[in-house]
XYZ file of C-alpha atoms in Angstrom:
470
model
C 141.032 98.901 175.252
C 139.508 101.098 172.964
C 140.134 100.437 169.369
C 140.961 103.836 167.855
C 143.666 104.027 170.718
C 145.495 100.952 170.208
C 145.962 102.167 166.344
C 147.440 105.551 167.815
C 149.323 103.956 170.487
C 151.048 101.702 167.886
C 151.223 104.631 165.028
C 152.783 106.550 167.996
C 155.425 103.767 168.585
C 156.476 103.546 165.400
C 157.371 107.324 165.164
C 160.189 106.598 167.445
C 161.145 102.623 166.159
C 160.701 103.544 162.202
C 158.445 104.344 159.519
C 154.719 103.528 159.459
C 156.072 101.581 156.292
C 158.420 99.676 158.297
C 154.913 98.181 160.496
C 152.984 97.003 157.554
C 156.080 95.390 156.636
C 155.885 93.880 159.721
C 152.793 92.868 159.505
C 152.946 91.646 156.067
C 155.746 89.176 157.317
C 153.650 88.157 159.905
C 151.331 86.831 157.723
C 153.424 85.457 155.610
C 154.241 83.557 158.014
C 151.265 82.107 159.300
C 150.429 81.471 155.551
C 153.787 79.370 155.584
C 153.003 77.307 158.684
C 149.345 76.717 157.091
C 150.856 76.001 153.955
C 153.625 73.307 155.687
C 150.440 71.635 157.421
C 149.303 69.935 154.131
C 152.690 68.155 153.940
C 151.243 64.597 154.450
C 148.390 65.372 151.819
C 151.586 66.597 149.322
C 153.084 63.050 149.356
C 149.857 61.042 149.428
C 149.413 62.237 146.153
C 152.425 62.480 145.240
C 153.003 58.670 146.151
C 149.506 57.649 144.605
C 150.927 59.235 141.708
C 154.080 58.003 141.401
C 154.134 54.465 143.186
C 150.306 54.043 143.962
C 147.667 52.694 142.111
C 147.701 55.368 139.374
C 151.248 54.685 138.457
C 151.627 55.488 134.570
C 147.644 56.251 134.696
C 148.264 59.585 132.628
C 150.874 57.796 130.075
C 148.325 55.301 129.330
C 145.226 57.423 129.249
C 147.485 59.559 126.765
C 148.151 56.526 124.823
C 144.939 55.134 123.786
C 143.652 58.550 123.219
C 146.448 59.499 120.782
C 146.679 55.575 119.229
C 142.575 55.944 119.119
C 142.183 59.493 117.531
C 145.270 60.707 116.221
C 146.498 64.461 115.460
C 143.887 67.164 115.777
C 144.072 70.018 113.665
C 141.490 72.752 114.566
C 137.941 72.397 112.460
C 138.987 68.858 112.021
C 136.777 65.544 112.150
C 139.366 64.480 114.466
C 139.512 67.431 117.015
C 135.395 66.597 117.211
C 136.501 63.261 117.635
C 138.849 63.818 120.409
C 135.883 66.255 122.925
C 133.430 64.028 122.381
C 136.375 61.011 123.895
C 137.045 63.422 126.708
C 133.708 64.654 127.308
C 132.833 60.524 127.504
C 135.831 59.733 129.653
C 136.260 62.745 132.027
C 132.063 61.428 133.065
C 133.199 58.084 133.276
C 135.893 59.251 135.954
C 133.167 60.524 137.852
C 134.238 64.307 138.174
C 131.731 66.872 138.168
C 130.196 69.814 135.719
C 131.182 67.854 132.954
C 130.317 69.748 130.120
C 131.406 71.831 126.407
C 131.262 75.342 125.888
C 130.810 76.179 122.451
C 133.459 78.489 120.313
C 134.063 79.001 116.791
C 138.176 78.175 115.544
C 139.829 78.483 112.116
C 139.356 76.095 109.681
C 142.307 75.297 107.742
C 143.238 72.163 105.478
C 146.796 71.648 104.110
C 145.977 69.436 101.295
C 148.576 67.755 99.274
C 151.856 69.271 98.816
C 155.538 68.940 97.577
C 158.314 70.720 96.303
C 161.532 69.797 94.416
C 164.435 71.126 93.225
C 164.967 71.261 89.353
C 168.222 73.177 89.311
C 170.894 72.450 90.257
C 169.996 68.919 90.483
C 166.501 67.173 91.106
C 166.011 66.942 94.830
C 162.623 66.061 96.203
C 162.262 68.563 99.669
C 160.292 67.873 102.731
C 157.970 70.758 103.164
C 155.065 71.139 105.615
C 152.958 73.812 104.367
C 151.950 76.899 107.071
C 148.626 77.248 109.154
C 146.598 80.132 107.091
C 149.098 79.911 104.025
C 147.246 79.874 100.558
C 147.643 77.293 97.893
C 149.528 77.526 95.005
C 147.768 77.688 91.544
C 146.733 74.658 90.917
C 149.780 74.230 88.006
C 151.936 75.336 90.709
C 154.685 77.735 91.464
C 158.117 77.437 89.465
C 160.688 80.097 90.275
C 164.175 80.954 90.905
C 165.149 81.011 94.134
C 167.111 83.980 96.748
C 168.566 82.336 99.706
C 168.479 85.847 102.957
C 169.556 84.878 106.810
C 167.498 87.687 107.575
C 164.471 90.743 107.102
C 167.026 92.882 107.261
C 169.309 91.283 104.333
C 165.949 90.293 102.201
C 165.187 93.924 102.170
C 168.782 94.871 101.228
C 168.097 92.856 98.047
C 164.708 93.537 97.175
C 165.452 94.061 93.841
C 166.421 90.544 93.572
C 163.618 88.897 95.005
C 160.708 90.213 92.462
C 159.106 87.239 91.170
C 161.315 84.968 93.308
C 160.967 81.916 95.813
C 162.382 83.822 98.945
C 164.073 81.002 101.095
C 164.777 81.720 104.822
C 168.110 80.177 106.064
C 167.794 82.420 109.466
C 169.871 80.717 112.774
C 167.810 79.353 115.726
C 168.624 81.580 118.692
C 165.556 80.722 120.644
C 162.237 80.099 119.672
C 160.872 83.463 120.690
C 163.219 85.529 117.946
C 163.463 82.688 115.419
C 159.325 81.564 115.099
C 159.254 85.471 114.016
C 160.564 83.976 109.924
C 157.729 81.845 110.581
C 154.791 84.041 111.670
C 155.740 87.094 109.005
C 158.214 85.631 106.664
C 155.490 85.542 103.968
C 154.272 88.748 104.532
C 157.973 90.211 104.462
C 158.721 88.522 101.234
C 155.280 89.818 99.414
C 156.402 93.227 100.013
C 159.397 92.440 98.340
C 157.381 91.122 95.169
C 158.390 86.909 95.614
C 155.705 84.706 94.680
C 156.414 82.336 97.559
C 158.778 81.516 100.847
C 159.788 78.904 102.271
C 161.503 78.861 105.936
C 164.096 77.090 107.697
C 162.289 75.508 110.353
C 162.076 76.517 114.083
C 164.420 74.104 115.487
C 167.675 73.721 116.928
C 168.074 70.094 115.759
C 167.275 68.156 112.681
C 166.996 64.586 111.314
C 165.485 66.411 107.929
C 162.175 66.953 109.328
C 160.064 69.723 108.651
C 158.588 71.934 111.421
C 155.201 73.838 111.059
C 153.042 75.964 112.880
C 150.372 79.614 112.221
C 151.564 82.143 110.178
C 150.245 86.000 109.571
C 149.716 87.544 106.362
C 149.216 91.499 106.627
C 146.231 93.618 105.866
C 147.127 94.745 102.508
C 150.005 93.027 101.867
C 149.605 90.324 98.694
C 149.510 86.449 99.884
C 151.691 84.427 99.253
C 152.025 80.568 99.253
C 154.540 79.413 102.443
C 155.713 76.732 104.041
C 158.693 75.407 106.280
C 161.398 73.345 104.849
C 163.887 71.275 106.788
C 167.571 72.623 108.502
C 169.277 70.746 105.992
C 167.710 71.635 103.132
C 168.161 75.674 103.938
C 171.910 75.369 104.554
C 172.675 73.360 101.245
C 170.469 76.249 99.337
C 172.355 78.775 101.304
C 175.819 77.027 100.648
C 174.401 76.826 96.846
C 174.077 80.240 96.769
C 177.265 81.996 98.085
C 178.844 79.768 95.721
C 177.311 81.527 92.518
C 174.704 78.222 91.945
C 171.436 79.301 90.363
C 168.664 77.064 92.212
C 164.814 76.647 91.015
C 162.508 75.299 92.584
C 158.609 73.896 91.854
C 156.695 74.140 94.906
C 152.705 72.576 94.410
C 150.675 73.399 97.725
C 146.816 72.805 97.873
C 146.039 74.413 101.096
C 142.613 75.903 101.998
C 141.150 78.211 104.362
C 137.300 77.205 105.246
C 134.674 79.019 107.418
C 135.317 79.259 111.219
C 134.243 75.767 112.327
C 132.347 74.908 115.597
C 134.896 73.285 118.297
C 134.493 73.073 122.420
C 136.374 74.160 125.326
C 135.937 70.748 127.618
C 135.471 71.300 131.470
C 135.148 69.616 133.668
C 135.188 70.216 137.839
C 135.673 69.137 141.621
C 133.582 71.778 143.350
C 134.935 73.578 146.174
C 133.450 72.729 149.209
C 133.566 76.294 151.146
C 134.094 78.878 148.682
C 132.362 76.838 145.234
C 132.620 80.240 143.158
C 136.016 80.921 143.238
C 138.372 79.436 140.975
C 141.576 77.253 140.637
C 141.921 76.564 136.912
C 144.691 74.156 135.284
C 144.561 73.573 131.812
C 146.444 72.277 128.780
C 144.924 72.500 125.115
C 143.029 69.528 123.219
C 144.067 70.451 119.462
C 147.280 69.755 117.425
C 148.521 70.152 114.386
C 147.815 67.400 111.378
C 151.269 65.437 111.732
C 152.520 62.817 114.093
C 149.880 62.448 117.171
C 149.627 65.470 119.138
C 151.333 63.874 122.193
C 153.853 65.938 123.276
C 152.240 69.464 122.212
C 149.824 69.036 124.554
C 148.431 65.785 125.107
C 150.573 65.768 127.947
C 149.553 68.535 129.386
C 145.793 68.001 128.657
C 146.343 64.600 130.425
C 148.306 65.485 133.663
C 145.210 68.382 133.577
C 142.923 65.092 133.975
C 145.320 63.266 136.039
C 145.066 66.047 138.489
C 141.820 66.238 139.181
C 141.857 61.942 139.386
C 144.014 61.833 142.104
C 142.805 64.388 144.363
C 139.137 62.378 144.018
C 140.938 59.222 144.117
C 141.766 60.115 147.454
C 138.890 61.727 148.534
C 139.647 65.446 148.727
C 137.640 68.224 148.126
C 139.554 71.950 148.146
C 137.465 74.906 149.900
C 137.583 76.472 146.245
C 136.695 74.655 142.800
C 139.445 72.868 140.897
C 138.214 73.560 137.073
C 139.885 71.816 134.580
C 139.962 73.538 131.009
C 141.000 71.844 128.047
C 141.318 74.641 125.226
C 140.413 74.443 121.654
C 142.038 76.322 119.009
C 145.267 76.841 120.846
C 147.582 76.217 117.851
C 145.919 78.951 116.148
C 146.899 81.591 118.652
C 144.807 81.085 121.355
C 141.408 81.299 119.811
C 138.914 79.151 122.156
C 140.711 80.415 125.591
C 140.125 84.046 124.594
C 136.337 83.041 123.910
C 136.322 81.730 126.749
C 137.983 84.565 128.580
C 135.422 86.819 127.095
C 132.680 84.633 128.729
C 134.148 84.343 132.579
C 135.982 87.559 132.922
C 132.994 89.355 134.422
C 134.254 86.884 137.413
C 137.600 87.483 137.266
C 138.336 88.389 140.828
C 136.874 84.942 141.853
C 140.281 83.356 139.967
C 142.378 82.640 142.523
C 145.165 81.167 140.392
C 145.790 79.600 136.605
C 147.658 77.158 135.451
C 148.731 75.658 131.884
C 151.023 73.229 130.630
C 151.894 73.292 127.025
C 155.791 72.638 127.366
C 155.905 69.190 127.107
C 155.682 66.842 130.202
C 159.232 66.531 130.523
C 161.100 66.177 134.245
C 159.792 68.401 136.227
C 161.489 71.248 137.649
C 158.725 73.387 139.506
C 157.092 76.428 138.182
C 157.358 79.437 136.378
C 154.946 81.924 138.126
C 153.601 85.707 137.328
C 152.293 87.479 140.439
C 153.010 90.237 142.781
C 155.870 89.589 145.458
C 153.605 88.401 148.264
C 152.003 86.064 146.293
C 155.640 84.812 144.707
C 156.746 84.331 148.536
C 153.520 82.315 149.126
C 153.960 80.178 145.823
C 157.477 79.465 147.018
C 155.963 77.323 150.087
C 153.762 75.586 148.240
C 156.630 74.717 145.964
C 158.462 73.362 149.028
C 155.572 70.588 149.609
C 156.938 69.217 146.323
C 160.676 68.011 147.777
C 160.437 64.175 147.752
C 160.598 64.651 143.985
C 162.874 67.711 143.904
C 160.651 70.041 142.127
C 160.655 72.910 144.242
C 161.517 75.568 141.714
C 159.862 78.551 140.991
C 161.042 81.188 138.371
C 159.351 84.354 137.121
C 157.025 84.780 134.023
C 154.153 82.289 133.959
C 153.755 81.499 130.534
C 150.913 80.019 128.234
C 149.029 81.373 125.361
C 145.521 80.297 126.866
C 146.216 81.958 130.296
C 148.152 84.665 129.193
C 144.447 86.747 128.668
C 144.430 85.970 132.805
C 147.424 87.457 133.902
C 147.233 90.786 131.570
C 143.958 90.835 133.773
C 145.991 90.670 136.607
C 145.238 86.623 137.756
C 148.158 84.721 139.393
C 149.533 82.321 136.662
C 151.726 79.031 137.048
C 152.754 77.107 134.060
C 154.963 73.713 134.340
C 158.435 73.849 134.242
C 160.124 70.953 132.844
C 163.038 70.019 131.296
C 162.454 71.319 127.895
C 165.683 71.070 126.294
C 164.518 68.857 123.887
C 160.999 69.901 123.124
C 161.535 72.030 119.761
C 162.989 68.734 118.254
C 159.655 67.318 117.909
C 157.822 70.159 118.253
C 154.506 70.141 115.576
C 156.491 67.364 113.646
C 155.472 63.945 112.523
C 157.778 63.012 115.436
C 155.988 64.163 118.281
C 154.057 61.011 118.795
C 154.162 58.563 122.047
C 157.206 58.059 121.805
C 158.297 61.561 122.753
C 156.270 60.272 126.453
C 158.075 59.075 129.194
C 156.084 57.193 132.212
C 158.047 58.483 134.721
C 157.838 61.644 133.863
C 154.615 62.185 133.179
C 153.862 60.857 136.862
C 156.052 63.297 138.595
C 154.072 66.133 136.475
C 150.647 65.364 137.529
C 152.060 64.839 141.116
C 153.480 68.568 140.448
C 150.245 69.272 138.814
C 147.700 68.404 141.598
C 149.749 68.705 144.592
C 149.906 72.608 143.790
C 146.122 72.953 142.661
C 144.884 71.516 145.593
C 146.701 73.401 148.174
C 146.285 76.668 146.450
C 142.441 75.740 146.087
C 142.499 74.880 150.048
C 144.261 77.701 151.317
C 141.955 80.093 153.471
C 142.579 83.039 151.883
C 143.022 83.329 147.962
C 146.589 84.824 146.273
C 147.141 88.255 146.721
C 147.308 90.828 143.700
């Protein structure tokens, strides 16, 4: 039957069942459901690796890979000797494992070094203070800062009393009511207290537990603004200053910080591949980032998710797949620093962004896995949601909304499907860039069940016939 009359035929239909609306929808469903039964086909593959990954032969593989590359290099703090280090171990070991396109692409990253620091109390009492000084923060003169000190819970109060804070140490005692709101003392709380005239801040760390330890992370000074020296100080010490000062106690304070800011250093994205055996050019990338901060090891935030990135790509070679697109591995540079080596490298590959089918990062811990958090249009959602269901034997079929990961997020503004682990996090910002977040943080077990999440996802997506919709 001729083409053109089968289309008016069925337009004609629908004019009496419903709206032309109502037959795409119908059609769309259709699909759908073909993509579902094509999708529930790769069931067997879904617990081969998930059983190779969990009970198999590379049982704890991840854990231990993580292990002697965290007891080997240690912390890596962009522009470091240790972040070169720590490519040139990958770049060795991801060859070793015999995956393919192996290679660095070059990027510049910040080049900060804290130096030594300290600050103590001198009124009302001597009390030496754990500090960790903030990424980008200036040094203090090399005498140091001495100063009274104004205890504020927030920008709002500190500019209430900016009268009293002129030549003042501006101390943040502000609540933790997530880590989105709260990190905002961190990132501008120097800035907010220059315009206010103090000669320094110092902020209660980003955390909603402490054992005294000091949290710290990038912070933004403002075009024009004056720069001031900053740091984070612990929980503790905040709420004793802030119980110090509602009760009429005058508190100084010498802080001594010898941080410097250097020329952009050179640093690496590391990639490496399995190539795609129908469609090479297009794209499945997972990803975690390579760099720390310079305390504890770097294992939690994101050797973990650096190493279930490489854990991935083992098992689906271990047992001998190859996905019709290319699995790409990514591990990022200058993450900690907002992002800096992903949006070089974003800059590079987006001329082929509609060859990215999908991206992926973890970089909230490598807790128990729950499933995934996912940004895409609702067709794509609906098809994410059957993947997710391949992932039952270890109950982590979830899937919420809002993909999340500084390194990706360039991606999805561009309109890329993006997937990033969801774990059980609850206890992430206690260790989070802290001399605590070491090995110990790592659980076996866990990490298992995250590369089984991890590469039972990539490689179906990467198989599928036809790439996410958008």
């Amino acid at each position: 039957m001729n083409t053109l009359l089968v289309t008016v035929l069925a337009y004609l239909i629908t004019l009496c069942s419903g709206t032309t609306s109502d037959m795409t929808s119908s059609v769309n469903e259709k699909t759908l459901q073909e993509t579902a039964r094509e999708i529930a086909r790769y069931s067997e593959v879904a617990l081969d690796i998930i059983n190779l990954a969990v009970s198999g032969k590379a049982q704890n593989r991840s854990y231990n890979r993580l292990a002697d590359f965290t007891d080997t290099i240690g912390n890596r703090l962009s522009g470091s000797p240790n972040l070169e280090l720590a490519i040139k171990y990958m770049y060795k070991a991801l060859t070793q494992d015999g995956l393919e396109n192996v290679h660095l692409e070059p990027v510049k990253v910040p080049h900060w070094v804290r130096g030594e620091e300290y600050a103590m109390m001198l009124e009302p009492r001597n009390h030496s203070m754990a500090i960790l000084g903030l990424g980008s923060s200036i040094g203090t003169p090399s005498a140091g800062i001495t100063a009274e000190v104004i205890v504020v819970h927030s920008f709002e109060e500190l500019h209430q009393r900016a009268q009293e804070a002129k030549g003042k140490i501006v101390v943040y005692n502000q609540p933790f009511v997530g880590y989105g709101e709260s990190v905002q003392y961190r990132a501008f709380g120097a800035t907010e207290a220059a315009k206010v005239g103090a000669v320094a801040s110092l902020i209660r760390s980003i955390t909603p537990f402490s054992i005294n330890s000091p949290h710290t992370g990038w912070q933004d000074y403002s075009p024009g603004v004056p720069k001031i020296p900053t740091a984070c100080i612990t929980v503790e010490d905040a709420e004793m200053m802030a119980r110090m000062a509602h009760r009429g106690t005058k508190i100084v304070i010498h802080l001594q910080m010898g941080a410097k800011t250097y020329p952009d250093a050179d640093s690496y994205n590391t990639v490496a591949e399995i190539v795609g055996s129908k469609f090479p050019e297009q794209i499945v990338l997972i990803s975690g980032h390579l760099d720390s901060w310079d305390v504890g090891q770097g294992a939690m935030d994101d050797g973990g998710g650096a190493f279930i990135s490489w854990e991935a790509l083992s098992l689906i070679k271990d047992l001998g797949l190859r996905p019709k697109r290319t699995l790409r591995m990514v591990l990022w540079t200058g993450e900690e620093q907002g992002g800096v080596g992903a949006e070089q490298y974003y800059q590079l590959h987006k001329v082929n962004i509609s060859n990215f089918d999908l991206v992926m990062e973890s970089d909230i811990g490598t807790f128990a896995p729950l499933g995934l958090q996912f940004t895409g249009i609702g067709k794509a959602q609906a098809i994410m949601k059957q993947v997710m269901m391949l992932l039952q034997p270890i109950n982590a079929t979830g899937l919420s909304e809002h993909g999340e990961g500084t390194d990706i997020d360039f991606w999805m503004q561009g309109g890329v499907p993006g997937a990033s682990l969801h774990d059980d996090a609850s206890k992430y910002f206690w260790f989070h860039h802290t001399e605590a977040d070491t090995m110990s943080v790592q659980d076996p077990v866990q990490m298992n069940l995250c590369s089984a999440v991890w590469a039972v996802v990539s490689y179906v997506v990467a198989d599928l016939e036809e790439m996410l919709p958008r």
